[in-house]
XYZ file of N, CA and C in Angstrom:
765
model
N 78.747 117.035 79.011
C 78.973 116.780 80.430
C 80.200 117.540 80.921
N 80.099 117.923 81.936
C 81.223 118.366 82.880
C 81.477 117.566 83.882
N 83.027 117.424 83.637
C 83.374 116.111 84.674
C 84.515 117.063 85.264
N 84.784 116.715 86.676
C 86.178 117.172 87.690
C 86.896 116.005 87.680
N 87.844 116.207 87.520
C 89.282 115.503 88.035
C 89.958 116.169 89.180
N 89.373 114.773 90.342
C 89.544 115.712 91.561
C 90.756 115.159 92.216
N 91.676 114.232 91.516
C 93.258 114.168 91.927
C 93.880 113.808 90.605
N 94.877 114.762 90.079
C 95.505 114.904 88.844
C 97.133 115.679 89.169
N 97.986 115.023 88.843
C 99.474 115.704 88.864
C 99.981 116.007 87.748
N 99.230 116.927 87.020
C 98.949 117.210 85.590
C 100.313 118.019 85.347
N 101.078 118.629 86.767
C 102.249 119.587 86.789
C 103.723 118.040 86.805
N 103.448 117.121 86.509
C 104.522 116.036 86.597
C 105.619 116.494 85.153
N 106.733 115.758 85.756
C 107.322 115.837 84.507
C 107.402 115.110 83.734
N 106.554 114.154 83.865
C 105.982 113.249 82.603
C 105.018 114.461 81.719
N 104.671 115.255 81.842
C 104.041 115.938 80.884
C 104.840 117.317 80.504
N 106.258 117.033 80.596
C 106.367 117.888 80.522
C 106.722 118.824 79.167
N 106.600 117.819 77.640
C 106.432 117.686 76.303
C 105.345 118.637 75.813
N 104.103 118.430 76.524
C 102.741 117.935 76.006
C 101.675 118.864 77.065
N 101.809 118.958 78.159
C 101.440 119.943 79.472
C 100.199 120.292 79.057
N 100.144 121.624 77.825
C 99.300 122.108 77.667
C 98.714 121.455 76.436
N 98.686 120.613 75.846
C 98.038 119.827 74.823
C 97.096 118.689 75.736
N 97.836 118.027 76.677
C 97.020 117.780 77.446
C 95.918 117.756 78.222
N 95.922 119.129 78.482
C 94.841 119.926 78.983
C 93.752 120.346 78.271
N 94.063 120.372 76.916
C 93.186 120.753 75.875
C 92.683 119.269 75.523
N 93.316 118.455 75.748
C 92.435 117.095 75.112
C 91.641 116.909 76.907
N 91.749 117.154 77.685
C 91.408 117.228 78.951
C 90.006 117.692 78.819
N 90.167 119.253 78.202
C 88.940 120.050 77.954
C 88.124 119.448 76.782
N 88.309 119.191 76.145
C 88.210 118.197 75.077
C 87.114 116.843 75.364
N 87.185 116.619 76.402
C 87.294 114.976 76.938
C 85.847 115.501 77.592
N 85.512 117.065 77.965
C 84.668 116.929 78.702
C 84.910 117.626 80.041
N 86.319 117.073 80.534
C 87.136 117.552 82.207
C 87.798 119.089 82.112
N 86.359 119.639 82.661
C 86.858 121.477 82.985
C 87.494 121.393 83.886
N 87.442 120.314 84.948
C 87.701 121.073 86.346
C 89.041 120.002 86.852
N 90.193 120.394 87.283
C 91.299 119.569 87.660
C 91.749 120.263 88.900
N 91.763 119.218 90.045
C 92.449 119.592 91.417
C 93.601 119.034 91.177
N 94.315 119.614 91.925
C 96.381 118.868 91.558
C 96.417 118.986 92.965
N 97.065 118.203 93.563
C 97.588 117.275 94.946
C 99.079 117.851 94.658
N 99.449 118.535 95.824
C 101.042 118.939 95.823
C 101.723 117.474 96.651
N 102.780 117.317 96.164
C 103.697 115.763 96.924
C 104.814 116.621 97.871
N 105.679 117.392 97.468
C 106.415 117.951 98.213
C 106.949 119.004 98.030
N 108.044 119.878 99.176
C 108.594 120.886 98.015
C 108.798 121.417 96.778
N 109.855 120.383 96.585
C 110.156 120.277 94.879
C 108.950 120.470 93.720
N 107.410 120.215 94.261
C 106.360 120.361 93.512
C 105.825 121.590 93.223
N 106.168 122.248 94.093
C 105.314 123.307 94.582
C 105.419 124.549 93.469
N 106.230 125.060 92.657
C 106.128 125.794 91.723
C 106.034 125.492 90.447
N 106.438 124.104 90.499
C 105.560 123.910 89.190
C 103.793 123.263 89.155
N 102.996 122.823 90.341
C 102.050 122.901 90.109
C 101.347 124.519 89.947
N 102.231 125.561 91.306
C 101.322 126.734 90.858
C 101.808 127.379 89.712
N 103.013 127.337 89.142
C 102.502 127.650 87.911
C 101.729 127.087 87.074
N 101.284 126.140 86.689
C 100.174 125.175 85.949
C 98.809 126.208 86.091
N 98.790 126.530 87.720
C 97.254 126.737 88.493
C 97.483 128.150 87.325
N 98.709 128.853 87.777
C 98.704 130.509 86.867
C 98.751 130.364 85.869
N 98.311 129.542 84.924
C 98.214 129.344 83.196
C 96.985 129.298 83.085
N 96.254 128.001 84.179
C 94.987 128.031 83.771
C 94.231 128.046 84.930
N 93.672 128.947 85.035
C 93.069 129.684 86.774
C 91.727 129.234 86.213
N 91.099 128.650 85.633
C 89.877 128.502 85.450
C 89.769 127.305 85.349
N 90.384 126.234 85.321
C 90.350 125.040 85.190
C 91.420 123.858 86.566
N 92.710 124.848 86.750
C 93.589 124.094 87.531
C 93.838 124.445 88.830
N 93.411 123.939 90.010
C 93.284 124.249 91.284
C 94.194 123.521 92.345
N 95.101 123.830 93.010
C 96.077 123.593 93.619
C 95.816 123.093 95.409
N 96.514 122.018 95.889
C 96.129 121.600 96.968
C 97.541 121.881 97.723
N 97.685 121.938 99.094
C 98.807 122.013 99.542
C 99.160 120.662 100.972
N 100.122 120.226 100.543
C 100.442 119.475 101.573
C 101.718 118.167 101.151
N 102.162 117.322 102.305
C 103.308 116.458 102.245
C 103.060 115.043 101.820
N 103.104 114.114 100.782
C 103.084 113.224 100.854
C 103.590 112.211 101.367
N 102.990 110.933 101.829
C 103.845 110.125 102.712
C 104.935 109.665 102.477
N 104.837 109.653 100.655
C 106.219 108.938 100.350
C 107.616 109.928 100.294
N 107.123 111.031 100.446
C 107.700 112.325 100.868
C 108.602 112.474 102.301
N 108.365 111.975 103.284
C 108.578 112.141 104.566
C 109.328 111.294 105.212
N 110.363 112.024 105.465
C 111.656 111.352 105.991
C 112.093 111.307 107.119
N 113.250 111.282 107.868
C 113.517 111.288 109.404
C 113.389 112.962 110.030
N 113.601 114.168 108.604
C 113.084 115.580 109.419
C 112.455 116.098 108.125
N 111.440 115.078 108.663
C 110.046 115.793 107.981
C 109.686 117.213 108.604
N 109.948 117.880 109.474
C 109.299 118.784 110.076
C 109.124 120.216 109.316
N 110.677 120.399 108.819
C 110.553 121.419 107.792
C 109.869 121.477 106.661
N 109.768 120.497 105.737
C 108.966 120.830 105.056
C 107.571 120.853 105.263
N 106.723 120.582 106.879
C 105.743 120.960 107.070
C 105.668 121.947 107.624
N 106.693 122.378 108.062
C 106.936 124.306 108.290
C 106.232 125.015 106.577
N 106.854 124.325 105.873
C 106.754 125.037 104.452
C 105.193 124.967 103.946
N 104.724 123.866 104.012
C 103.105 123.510 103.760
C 102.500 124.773 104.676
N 102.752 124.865 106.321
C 101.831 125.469 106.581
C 102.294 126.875 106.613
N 103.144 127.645 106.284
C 103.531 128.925 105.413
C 102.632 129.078 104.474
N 102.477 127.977 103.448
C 101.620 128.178 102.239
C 100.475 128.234 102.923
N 99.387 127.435 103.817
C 98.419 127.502 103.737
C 97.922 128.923 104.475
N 98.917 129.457 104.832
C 98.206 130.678 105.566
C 99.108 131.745 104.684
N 99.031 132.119 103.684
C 99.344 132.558 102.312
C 98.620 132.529 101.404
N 97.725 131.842 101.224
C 96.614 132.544 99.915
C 95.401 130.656 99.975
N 94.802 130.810 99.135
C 93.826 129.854 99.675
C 94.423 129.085 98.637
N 93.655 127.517 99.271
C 94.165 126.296 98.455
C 93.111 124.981 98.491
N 93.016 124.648 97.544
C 91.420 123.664 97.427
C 91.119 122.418 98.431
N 92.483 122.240 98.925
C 92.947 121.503 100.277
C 94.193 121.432 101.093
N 94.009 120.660 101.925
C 95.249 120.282 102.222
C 95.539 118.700 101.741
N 96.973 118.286 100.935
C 97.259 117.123 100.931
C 97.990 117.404 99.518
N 98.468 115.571 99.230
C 98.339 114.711 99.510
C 99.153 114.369 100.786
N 98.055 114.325 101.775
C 98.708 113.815 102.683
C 98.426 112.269 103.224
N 98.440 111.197 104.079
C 98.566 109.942 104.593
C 99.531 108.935 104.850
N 99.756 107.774 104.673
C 100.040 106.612 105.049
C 100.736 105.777 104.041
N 101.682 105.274 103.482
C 102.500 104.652 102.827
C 103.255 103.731 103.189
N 102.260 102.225 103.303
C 103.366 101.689 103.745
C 103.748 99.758 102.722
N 103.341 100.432 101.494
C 104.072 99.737 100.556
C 105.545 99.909 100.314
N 106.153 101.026 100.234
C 107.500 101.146 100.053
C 108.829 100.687 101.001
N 107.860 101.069 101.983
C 109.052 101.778 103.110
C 108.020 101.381 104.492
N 108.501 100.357 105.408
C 107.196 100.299 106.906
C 108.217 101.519 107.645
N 110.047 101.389 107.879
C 110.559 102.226 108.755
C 110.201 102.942 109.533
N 109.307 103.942 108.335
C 109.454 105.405 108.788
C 107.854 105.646 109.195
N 107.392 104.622 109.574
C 105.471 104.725 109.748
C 105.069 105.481 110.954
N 106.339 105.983 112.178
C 106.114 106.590 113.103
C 106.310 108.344 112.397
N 107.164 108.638 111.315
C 107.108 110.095 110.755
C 105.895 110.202 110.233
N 105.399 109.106 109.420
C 104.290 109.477 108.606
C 103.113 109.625 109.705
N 102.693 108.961 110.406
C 101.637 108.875 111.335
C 102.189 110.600 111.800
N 103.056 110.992 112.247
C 103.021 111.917 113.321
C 102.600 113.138 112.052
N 103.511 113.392 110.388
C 103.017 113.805 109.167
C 101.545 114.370 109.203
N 100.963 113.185 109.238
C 99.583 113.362 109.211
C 98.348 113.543 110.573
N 99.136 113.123 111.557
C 98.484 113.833 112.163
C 98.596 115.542 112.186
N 99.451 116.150 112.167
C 100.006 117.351 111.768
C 99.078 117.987 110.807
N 99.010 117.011 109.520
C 98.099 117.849 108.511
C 96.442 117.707 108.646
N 96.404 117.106 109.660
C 94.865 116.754 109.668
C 94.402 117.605 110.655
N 95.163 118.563 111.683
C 94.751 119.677 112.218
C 95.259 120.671 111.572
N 96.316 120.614 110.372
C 95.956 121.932 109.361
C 95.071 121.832 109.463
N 94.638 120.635 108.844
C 92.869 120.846 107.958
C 91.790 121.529 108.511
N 91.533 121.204 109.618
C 90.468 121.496 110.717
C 91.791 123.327 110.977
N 92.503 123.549 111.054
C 92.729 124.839 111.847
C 91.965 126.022 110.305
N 92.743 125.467 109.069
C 92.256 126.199 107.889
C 90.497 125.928 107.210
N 90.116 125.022 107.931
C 88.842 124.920 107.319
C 88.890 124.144 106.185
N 89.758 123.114 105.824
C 89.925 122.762 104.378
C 89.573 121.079 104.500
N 89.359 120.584 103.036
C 89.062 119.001 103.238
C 90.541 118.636 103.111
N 90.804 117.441 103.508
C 92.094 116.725 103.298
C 91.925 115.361 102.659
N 92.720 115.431 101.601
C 92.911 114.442 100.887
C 93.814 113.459 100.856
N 93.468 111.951 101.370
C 94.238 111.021 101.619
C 94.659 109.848 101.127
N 96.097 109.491 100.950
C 97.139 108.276 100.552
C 96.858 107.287 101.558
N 96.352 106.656 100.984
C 96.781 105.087 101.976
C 96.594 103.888 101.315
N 97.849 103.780 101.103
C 98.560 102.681 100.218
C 98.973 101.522 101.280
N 98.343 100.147 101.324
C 98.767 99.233 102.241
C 98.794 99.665 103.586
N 97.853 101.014 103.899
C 97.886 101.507 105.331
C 96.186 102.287 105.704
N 95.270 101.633 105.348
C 93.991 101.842 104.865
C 93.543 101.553 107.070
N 93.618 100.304 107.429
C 93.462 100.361 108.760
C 93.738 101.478 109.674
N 95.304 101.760 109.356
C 96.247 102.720 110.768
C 96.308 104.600 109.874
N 95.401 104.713 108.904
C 95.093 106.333 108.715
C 93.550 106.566 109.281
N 92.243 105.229 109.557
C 91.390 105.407 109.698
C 91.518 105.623 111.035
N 92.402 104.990 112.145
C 92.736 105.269 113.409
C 92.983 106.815 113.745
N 93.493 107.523 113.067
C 93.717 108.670 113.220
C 93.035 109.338 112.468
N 92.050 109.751 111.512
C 91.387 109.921 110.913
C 90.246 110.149 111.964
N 89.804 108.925 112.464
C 88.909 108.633 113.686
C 89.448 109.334 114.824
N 90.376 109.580 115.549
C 90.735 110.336 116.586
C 90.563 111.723 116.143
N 90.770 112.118 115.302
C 90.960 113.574 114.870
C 90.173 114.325 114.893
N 88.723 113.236 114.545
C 87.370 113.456 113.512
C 86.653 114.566 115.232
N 86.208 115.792 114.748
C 85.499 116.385 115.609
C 84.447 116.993 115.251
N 84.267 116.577 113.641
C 82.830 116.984 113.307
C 82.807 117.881 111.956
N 84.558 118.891 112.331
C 84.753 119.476 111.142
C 85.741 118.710 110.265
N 86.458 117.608 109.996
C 87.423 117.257 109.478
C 86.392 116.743 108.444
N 86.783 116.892 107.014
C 85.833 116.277 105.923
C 87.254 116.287 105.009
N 86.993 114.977 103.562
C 88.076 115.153 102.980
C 87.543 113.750 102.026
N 88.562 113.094 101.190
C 88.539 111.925 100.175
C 89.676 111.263 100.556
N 88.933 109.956 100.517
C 90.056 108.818 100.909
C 90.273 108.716 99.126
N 91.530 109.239 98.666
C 91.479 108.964 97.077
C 91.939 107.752 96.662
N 91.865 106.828 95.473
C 92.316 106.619 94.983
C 92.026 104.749 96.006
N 90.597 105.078 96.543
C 89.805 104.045 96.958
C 89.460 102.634 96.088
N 90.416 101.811 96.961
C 90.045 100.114 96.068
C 89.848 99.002 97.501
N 89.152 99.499 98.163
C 89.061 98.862 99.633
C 88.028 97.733 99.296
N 87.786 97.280 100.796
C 86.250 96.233 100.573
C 85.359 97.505 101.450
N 84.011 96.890 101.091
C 82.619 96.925 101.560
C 82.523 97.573 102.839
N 83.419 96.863 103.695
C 83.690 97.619 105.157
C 84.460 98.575 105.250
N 85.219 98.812 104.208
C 86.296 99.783 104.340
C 85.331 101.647 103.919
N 84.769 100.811 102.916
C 83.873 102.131 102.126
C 83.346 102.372 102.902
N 82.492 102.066 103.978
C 81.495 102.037 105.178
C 82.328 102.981 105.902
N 83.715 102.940 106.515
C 84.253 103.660 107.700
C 84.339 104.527 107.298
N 85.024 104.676 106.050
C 85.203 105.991 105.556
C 84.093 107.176 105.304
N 82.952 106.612 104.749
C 81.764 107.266 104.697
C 81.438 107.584 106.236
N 81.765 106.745 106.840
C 81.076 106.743 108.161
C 81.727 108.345 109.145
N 83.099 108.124 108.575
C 83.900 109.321 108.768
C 83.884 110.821 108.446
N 82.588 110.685 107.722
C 82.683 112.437 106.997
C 82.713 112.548 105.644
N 83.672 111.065 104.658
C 84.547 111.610 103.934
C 84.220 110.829 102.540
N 84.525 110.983 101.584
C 84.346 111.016 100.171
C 85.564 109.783 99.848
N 84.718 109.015 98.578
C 85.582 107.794 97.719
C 86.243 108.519 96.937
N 87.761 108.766 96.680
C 87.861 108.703 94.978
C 88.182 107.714 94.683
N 87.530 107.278 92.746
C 87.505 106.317 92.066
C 87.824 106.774 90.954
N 89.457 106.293 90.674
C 90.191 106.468 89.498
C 90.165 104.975 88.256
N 91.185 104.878 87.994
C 91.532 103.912 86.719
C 91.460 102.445 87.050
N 91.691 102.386 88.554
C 91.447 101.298 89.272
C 90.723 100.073 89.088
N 89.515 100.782 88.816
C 88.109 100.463 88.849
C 87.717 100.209 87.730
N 88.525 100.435 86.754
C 88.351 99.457 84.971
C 89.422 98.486 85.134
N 90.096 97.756 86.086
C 90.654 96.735 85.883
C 90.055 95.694 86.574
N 90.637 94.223 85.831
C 89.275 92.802 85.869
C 89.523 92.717 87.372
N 90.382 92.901 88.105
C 90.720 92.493 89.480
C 90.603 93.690 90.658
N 90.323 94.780 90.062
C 90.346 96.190 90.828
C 89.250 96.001 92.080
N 88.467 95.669 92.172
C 87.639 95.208 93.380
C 86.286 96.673 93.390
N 86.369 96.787 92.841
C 85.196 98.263 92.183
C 83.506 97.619 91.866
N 84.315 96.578 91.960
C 82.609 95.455 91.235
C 82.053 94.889 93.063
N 82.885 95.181 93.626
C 82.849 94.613 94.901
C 82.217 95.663 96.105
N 82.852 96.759 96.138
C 82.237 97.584 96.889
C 81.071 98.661 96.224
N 81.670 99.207 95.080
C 80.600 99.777 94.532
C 79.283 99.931 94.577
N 78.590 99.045 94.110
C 77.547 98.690 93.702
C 76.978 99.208 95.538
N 75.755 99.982 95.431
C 74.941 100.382 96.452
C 75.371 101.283 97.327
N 76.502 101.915 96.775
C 76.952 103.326 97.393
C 76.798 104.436 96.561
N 75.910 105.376 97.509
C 74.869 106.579 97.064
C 76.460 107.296 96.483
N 75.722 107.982 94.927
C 76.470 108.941 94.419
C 76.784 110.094 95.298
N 76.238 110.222 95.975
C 76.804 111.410 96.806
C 77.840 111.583 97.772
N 78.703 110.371 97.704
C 79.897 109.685 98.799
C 81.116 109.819 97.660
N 80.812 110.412 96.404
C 81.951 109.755 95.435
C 82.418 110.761 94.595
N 83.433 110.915 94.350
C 84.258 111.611 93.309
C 85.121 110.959 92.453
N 85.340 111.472 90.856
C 86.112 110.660 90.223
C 87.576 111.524 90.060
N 88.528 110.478 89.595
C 90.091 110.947 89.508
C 90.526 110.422 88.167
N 91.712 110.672 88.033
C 92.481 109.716 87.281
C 94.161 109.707 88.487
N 94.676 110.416 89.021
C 95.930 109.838 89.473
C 97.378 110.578 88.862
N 96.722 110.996 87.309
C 97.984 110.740 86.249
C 99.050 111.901 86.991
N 99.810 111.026 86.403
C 100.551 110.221 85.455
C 100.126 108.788 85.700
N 99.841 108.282 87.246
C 99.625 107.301 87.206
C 98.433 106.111 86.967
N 98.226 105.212 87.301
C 97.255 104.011 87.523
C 96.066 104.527 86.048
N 96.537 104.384 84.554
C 96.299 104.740 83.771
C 94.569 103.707 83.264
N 93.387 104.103 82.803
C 92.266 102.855 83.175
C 92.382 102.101 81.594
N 91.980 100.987 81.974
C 91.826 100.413 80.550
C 91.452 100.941 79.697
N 91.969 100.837 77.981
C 92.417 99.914 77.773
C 93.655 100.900 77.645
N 94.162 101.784 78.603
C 95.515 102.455 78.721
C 96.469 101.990 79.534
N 96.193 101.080 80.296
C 96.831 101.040 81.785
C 98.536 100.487 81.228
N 99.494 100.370 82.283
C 100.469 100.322 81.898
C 101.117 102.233 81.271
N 100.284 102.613 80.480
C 100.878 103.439 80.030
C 100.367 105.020 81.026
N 100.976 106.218 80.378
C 101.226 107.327 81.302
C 99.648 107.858 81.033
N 98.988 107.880 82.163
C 97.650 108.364 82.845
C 97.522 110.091 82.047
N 96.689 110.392 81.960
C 95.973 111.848 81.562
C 94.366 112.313 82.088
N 94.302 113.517 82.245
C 92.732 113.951 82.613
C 92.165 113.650 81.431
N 92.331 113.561 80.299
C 91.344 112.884 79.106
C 90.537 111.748 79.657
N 91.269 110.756 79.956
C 91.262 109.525 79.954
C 89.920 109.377 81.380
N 89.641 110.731 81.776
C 88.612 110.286 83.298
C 87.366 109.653 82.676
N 86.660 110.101 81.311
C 84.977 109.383 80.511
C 85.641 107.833 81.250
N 86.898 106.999 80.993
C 86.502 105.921 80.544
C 86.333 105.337 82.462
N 86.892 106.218 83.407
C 86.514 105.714 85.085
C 84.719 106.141 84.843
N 84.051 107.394 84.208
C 82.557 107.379 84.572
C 82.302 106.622 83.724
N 82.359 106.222 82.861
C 81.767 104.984 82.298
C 81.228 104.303 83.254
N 82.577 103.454 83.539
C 82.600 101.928 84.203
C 81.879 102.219 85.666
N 82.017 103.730 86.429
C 81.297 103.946 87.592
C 79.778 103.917 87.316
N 79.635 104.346 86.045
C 78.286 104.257 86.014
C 77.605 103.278 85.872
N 78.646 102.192 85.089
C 77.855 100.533 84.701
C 77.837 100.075 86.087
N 78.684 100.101 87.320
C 78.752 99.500 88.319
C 77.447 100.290 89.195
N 77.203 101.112 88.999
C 75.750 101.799 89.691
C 74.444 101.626 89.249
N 74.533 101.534 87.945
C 73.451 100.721 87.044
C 72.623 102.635 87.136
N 73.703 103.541 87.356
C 73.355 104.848 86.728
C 73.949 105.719 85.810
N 73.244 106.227 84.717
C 73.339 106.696 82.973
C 74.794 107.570 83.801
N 75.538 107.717 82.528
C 76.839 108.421 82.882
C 76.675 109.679 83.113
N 75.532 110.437 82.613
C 75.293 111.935 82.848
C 75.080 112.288 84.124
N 74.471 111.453 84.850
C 74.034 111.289 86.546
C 75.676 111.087 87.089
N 76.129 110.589 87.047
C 77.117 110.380 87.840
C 78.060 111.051 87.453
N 78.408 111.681 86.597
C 78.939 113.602 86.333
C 78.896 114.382 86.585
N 77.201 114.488 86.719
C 76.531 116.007 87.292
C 76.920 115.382 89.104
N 76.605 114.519 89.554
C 76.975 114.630 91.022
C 78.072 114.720 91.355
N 79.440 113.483 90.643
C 80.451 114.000 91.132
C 81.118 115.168 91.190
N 80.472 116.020 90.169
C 81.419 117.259 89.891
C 80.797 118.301 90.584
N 79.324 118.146 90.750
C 78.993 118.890 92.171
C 79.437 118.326 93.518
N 79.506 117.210 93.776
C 80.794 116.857 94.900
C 81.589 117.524 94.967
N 82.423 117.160 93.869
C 83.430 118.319 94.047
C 84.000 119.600 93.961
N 82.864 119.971 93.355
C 82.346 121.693 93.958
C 82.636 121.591 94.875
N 81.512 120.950 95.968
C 81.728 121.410 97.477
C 82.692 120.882 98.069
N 82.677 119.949 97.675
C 84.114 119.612 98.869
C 85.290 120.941 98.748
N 85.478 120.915 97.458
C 87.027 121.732 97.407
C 86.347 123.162 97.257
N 85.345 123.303 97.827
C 84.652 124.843 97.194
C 85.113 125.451 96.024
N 85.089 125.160 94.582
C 85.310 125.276 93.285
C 84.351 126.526 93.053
């Protein structure tokens, strides 16, 4: 099987021991294909160098994360959109909504993302979205934005039933990481009766690591054990839900 890992921060410095051993148990595991989500400046040369080691496997996204964005956010979205009109990039993001940490600053982030969500639409690219405790007020703008071309993944999706609905309803793609092997993850809840063709799998890593790893530091190896459990929750063989997600994410990120 060929599986994508279609949000991976494989350039973290939690790997930064192990990087390329990683990648080989990655390849190993099955996972040719890894998109990396840029967070901010500071990211930005060490994911593309990652991408310039392994151009056949590691594909680079550009954009600001929410937990990124401060009272002058502006410059560093000067810098994002420098990059995006500089050489191509599998998206724009991680960009969205964060408002577990920090509510303060929810008027930068909103204005953040609105910003990157007409990158998206000006470059033609999907955008890939954070929304952590802010799943309501990114679909608001998400929904205003939406003109037909905006397409993208709400990643790292643990919503309800209605939530999966808007989002689909929106254009846009589930990701389903490590989440979704835990007893309380809510994966048993919406899952079940949403067409493979709405869905892509992740892992996150470093973070939200899936059973029986969790607690500990996340890897693209570790994505078999999210199609597993996606597949028991679909009541479809794991090879099916491989071959689609990873043609998902072909197209979405044009791979």
């Amino acid at each position: 099987m060929h599986l994508t890992d279609s949000h991976a921060h494989l350039y973290s410095e939690q790997f930064g021991p192990d990087r390329l051993a990683a990648l080989r148990r990655a390849q190993d595991a099955g996972v040719g294909t890894i998109v990396m989500p840029n967070i901010d400046h500071s990211s930005i040369d060490g994911m593309l160098a990652l991408e310039a080691e392994a151009p056949e496997t590691c594909f680079a996204m550009m954009g600001l994360h929410p937990c990124s964005v401060t009272r002058n956010f502006e410059a560093q979205l000067y810098e994002v959109e420098e990059w995006l009109g500089r050489r191509p990039f599998a998206a724009v993001g991680e960009a969205g909504l964060d408002l577990y940490w920090d509510k303060t600053l929810l008027a930068e982030q909103q204005e953040a993302l609105k910003i990157q969500l007409n990158l998206a639409k000006q470059h033609r690219l999907p955008i890939v979205l954070h929304t952590r405790e802010a799943f309501a007020e990114t679909v608001a703008l998400v929904a205003a934005a939406q003109d037909g071309t905006l397409r993208g993944v709400f990643h790292c999706f643990s919503g309800t039933p209605a939530e999966a609905a808007q989002a689909i309803g929106l254009g846009f793609k589930l990701g389903i990481g490590g989440v979704a092997t835990f007893k309380n993850g809510g994966a048993d809840q919406f899952l079940p009766g949403i067409g493979l063709e709405h869905l892509l799998l992740e892992t996150d890593c470093p973070y939200l690591a899936p059973v029986p790893h969790r607690g500990k530091r996340n890897e693209p190896a570790y994505l078999p054990l999210v199609l597993h459990r996606v597949a028991a929750l679909l009541g479809q063989s794991p090879e099916a839900v491989a071959e689609a997600t990873t043609r998902n994410a072909a197209a979405l990120f044009n791979l």
